[in-house]
Tab-separated table of C-alpha atoms in Angstrom:
chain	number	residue	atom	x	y	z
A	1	UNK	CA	-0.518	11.386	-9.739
A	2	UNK	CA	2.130	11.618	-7.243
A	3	UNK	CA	3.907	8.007	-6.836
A	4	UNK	CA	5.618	7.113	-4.019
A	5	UNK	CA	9.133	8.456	-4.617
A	6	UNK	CA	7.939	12.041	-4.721
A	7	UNK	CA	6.456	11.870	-1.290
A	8	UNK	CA	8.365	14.080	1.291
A	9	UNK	CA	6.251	13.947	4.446
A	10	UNK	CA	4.787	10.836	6.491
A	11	UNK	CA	1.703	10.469	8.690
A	12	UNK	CA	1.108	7.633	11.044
A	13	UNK	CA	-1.812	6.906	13.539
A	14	UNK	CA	-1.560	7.992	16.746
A	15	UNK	CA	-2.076	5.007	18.129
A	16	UNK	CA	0.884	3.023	16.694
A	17	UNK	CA	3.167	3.778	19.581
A	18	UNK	CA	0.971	2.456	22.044
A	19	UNK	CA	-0.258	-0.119	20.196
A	20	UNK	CA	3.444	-1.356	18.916
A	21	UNK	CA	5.668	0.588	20.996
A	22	UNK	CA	8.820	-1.573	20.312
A	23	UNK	CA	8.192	-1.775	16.644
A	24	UNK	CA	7.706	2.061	16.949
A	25	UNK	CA	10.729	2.746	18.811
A	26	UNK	CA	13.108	1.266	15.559
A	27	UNK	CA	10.975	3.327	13.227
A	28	UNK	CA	11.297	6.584	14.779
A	29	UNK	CA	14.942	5.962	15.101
A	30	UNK	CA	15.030	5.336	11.354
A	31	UNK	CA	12.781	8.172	10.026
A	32	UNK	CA	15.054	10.344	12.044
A	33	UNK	CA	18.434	8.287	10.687
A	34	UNK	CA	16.894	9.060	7.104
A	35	UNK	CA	15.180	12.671	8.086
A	36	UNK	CA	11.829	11.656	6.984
A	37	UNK	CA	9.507	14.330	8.983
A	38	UNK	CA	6.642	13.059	10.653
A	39	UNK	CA	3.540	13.926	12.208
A	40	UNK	CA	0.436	11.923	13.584
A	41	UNK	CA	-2.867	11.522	12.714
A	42	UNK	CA	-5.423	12.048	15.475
A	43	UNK	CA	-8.137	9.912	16.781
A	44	UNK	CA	-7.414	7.321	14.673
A	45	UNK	CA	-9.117	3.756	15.648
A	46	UNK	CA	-6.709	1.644	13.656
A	47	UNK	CA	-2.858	2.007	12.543
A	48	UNK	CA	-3.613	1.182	8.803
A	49	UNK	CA	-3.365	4.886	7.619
A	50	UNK	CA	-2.487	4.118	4.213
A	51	UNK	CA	-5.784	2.089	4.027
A	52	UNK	CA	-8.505	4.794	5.111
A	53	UNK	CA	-6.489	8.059	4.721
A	54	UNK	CA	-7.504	9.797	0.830
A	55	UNK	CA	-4.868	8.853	-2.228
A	56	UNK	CA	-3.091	11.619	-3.158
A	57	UNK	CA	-3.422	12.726	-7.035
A	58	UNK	CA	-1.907	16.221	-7.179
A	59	UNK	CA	-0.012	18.750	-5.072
A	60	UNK	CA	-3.016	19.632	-3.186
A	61	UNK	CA	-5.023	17.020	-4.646
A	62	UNK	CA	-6.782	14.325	-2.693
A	63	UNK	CA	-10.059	11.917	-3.696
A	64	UNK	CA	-11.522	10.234	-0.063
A	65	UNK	CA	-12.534	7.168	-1.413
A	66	UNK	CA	-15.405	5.397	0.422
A	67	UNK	CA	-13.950	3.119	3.027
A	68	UNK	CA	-15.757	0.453	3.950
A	69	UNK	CA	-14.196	-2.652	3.709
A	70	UNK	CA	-15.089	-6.640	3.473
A	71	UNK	CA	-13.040	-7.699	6.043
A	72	UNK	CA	-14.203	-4.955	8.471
A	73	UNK	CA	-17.744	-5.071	7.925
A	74	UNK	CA	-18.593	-8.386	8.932
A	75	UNK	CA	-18.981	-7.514	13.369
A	76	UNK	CA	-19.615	-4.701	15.488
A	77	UNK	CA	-16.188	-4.883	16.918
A	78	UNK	CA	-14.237	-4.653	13.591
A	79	UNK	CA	-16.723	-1.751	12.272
A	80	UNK	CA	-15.584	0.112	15.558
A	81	UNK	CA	-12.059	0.258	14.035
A	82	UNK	CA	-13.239	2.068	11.047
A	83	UNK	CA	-12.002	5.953	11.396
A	84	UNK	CA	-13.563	9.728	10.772
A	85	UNK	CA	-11.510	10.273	8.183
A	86	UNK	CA	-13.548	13.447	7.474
A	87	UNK	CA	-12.655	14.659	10.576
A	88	UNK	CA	-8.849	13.274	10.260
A	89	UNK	CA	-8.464	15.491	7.032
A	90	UNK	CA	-10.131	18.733	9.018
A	91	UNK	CA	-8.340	18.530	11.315
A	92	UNK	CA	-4.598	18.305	9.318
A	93	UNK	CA	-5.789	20.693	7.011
A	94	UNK	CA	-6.219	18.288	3.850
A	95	UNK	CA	-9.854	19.648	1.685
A	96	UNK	CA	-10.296	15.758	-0.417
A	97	UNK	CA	-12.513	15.090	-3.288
A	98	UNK	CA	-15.321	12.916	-1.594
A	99	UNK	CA	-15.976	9.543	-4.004
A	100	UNK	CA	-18.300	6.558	-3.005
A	101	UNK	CA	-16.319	4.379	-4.499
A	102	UNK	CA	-15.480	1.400	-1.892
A	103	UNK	CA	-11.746	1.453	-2.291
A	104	UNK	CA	-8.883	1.188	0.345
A	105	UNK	CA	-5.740	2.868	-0.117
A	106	UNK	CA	-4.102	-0.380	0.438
A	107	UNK	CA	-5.469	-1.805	-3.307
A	108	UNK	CA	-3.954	1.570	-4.880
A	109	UNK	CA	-0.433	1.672	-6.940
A	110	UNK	CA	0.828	4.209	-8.827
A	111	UNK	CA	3.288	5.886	-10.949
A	112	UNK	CA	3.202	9.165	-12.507
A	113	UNK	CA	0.389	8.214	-14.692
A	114	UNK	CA	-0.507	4.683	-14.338
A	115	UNK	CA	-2.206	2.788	-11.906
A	116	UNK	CA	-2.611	-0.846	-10.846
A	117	UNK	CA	-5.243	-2.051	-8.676
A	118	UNK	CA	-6.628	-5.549	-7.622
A	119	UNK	CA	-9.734	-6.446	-9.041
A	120	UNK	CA	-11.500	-6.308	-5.705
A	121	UNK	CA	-12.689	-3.099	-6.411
A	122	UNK	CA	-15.170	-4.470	-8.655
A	123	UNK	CA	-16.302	-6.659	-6.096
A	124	UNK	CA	-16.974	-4.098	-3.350
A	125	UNK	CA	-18.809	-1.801	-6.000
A	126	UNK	CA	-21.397	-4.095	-7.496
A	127	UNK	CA	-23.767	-2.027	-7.713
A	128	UNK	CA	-21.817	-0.682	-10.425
A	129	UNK	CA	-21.048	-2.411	-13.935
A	130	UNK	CA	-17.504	-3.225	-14.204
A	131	UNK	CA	-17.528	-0.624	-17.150
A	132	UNK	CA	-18.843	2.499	-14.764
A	133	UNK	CA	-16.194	1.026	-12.110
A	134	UNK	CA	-13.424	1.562	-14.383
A	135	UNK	CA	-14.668	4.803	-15.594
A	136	UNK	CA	-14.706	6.183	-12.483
A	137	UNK	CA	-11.213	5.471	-11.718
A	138	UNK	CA	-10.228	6.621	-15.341
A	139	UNK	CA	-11.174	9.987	-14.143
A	140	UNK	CA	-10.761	10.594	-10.208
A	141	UNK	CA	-6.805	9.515	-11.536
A	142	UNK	CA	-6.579	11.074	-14.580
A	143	UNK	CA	-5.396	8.665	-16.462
A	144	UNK	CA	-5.725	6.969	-19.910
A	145	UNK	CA	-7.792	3.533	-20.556
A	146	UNK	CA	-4.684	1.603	-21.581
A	147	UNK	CA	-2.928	3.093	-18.095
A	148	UNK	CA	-5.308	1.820	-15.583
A	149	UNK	CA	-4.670	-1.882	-14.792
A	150	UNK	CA	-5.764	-4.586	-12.545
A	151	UNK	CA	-4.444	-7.920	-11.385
A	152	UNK	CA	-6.492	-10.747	-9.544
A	153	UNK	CA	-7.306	-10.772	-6.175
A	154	UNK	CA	-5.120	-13.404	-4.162
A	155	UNK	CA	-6.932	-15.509	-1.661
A	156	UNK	CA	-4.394	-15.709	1.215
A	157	UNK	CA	-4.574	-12.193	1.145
A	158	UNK	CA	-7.304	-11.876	3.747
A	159	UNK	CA	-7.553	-7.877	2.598
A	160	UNK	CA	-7.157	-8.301	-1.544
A	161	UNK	CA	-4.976	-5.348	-1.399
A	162	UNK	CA	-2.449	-4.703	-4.330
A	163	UNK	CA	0.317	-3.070	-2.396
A	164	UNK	CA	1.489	-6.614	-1.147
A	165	UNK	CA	1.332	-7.994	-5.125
A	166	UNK	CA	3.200	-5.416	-7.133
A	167	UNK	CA	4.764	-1.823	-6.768
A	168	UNK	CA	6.174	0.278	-9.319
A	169	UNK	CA	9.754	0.736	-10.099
A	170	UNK	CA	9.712	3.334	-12.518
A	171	UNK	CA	7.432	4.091	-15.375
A	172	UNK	CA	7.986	1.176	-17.247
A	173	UNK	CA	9.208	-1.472	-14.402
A	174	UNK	CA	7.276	-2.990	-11.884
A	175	UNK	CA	8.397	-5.508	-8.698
A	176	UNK	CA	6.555	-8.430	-8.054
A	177	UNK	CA	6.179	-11.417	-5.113
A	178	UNK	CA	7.574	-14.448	-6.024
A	179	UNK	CA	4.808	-16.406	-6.209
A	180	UNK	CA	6.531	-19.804	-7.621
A	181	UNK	CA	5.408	-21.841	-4.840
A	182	UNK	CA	2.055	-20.687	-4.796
A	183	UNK	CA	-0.987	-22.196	-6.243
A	184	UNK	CA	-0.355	-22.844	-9.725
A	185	UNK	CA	-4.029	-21.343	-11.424
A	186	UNK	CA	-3.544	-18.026	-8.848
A	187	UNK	CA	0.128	-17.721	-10.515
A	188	UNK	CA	-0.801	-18.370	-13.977
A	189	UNK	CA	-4.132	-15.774	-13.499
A	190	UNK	CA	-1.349	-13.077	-11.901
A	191	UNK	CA	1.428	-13.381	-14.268
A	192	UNK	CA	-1.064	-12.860	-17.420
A	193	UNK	CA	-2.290	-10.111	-15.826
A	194	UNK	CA	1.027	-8.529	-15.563
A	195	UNK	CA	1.565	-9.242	-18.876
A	196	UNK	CA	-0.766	-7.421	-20.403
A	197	UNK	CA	0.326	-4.552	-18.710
A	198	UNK	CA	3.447	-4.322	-20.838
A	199	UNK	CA	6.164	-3.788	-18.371
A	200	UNK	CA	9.405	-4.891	-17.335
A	201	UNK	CA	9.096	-7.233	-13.801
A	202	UNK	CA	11.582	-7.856	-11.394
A	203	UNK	CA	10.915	-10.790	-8.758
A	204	UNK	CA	11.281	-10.010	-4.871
A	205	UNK	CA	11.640	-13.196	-2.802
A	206	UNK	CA	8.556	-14.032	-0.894
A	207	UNK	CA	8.734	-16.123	1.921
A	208	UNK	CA	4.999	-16.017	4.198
A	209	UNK	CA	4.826	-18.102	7.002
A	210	UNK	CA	2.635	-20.786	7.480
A	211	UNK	CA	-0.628	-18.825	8.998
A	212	UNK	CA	-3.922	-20.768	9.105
A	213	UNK	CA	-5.539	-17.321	9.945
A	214	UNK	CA	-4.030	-15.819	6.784
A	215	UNK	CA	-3.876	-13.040	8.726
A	216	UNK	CA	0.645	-12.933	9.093
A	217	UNK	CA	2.064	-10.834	6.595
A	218	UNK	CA	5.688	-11.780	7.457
A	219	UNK	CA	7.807	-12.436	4.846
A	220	UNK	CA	6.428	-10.121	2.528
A	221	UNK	CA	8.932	-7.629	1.592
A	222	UNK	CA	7.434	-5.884	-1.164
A	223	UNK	CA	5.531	-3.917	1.357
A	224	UNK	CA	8.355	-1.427	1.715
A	225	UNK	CA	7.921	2.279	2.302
A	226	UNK	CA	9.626	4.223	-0.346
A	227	UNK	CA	9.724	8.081	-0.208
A	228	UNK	CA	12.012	11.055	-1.402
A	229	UNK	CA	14.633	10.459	1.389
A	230	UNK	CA	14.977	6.857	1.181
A	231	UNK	CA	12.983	3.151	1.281
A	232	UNK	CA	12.640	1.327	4.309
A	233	UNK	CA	12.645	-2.409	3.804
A	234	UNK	CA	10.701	-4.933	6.106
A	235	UNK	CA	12.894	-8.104	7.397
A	236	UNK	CA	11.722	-10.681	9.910
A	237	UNK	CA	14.467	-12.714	10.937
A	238	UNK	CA	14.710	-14.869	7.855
A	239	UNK	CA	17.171	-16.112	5.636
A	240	UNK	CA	15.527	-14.826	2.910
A	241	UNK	CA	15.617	-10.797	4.477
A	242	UNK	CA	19.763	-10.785	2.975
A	243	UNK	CA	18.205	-11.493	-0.480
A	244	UNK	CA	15.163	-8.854	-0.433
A	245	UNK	CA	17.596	-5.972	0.796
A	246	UNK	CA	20.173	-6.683	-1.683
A	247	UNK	CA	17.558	-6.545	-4.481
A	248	UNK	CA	16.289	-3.370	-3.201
A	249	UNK	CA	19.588	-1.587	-2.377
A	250	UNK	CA	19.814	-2.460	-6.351
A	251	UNK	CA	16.879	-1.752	-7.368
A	252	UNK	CA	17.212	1.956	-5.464
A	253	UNK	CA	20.364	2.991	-5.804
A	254	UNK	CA	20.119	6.416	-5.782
A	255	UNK	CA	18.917	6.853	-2.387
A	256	UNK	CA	19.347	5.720	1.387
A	257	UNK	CA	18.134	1.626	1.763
A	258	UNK	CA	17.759	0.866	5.594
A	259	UNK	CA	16.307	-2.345	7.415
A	260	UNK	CA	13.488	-2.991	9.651
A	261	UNK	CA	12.657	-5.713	11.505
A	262	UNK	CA	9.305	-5.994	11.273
A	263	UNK	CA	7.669	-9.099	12.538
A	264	UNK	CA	5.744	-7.769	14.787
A	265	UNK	CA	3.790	-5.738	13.243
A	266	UNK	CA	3.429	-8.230	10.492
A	267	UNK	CA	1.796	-10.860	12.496
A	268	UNK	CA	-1.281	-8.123	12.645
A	269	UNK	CA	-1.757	-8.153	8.905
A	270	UNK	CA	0.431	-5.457	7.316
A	271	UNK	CA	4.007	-3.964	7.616
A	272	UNK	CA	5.125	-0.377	6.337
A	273	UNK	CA	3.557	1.109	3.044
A	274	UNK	CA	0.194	-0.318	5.498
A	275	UNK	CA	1.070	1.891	8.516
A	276	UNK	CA	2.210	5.043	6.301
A	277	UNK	CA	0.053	7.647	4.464
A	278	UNK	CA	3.111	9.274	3.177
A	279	UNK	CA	2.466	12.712	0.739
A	280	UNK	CA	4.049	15.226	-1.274
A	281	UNK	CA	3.959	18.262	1.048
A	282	UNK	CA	5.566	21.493	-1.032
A	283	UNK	CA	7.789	23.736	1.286
């Protein structure tokens, strides 16, 4: 697998700058502050890349998971966001492993080899037994039965996507929302999941705004982008941002930590590891 931290070069849609040119504008300036090379994606029809874009499993290793989404399938209009990632990957030069798995990006976390997914997957293949499900993803990763793990699916996350639940540390540490004030049978169902995973958990303050749309993602920090050259952490204006960057700067010490405001982009349903297919590219 090749986790976050080992990822040198970042590709965003090529619509993000018109679509948030001011949020754009402060993330160019950081990439370049942090000398993160970038290049775009073309004819994209959304700026999730990290959602519909392949997950990278090797150096030159890719599996294009089937992307076809719940919460995209439901009109015309939202189906017309869905991209040609086939043609995306021609034209950048990327050769992915085709899967029809129905899996976004967005519900993939890894680590060297381990994985974590939410258990939406299982939902969105039902065709498939649980059992094949998990096979399958035993073997387009590579990894071992006891390595491949799954947390529940949280209902005010209008996506089900894991990258807003937990990310990995290291190989045996993982960072999770604090979910304290949510609903008490969610938390209980989350934190036993985690637990049987076996790893050490640190707690990242979590602060969403109150959304009837359960669309906002603001005040969800653990949707960071972390690469090679440094992490970028999302703020929003909120006492809370002091608390999430300290953490982090602690957290990743070894490398650059910069802040982002972010609300903007947030109030569309996602923030940075969303917008960023970010890969290992070898020199």
């Amino acid at each position: 697998m090749i986790p976050n931290h080992k990822t040198n070069f970042l590709y965003l849609s090529d619509i993000l700058p018109t679509e948030h040119p001011e949020f754009f504008k402060r993330f160019e300036n950081v990439l370049n502050e942090c000398q993160i090379p970038f290049a775009f994606l073309p004819d994209t029809k959304d700026v999730w890349a990290a959602d519909f874009m392949p997950v990278q499993t090797g150096e030159d290793e890719f599996i294009q998971f089937r992307y076809e989404p719940d919460y995209l399938m439901d009109t015309p209009e939202n189906m017309a966001t869905i991209s040609d990632v086939t043609a995306i990957c021609r034209a950048i030069g990327v050769k992915p492993i085709k899967s029809e798995l129905n899996l976004d990006g967005g519900n993939v976390t890894k680590w060297d080899d381990r994985v974590i997914l939410c258990d939406k997957v299982f939902r969105e293949n039902a065709k498939l037994s649980e059992d094949e499900v998990f096979e399958e993803l035993m073997d387009y990763f590579n990894v071992k039965e006891e390595n491949l793990h799954f947390v529940p699916e949280d209902e005010l996350d209008f996506t089900g996507h894991v990258d807003g639940m937990v990310r990995f540390v290291n190989h045996n540490t993982l960072l999770i929302n604090d979910y304290s004030q949510e609903d008490e049978e969610f938390q209980d169902q989350f934190i036993a999941a985690i637990e049987t995973t076996g790893f050490d958990v640190i707690i990242l303050p979590y602060e969403p705004e109150d959304d009837p749309t359960l669309v906002s993602a603001v005040g969800l920090y653990l949707n960071y982008l972390e690469m090679e050259q440094a992490v970028i952490v999302p703020v929003f204006n909120l006492p809370s941002d002091k608390k999430a960057v300290e953490i982090l700067t602690q957290i990743f010490h070894d490398k650059k930590v910069v802040a982002l405001e972010c609300t903007e982009l947030a109030r569309q349903g996602g923030i940075l590891n969303c917008v960023s297919w970010n890969i290992f590219k070898a020199n």
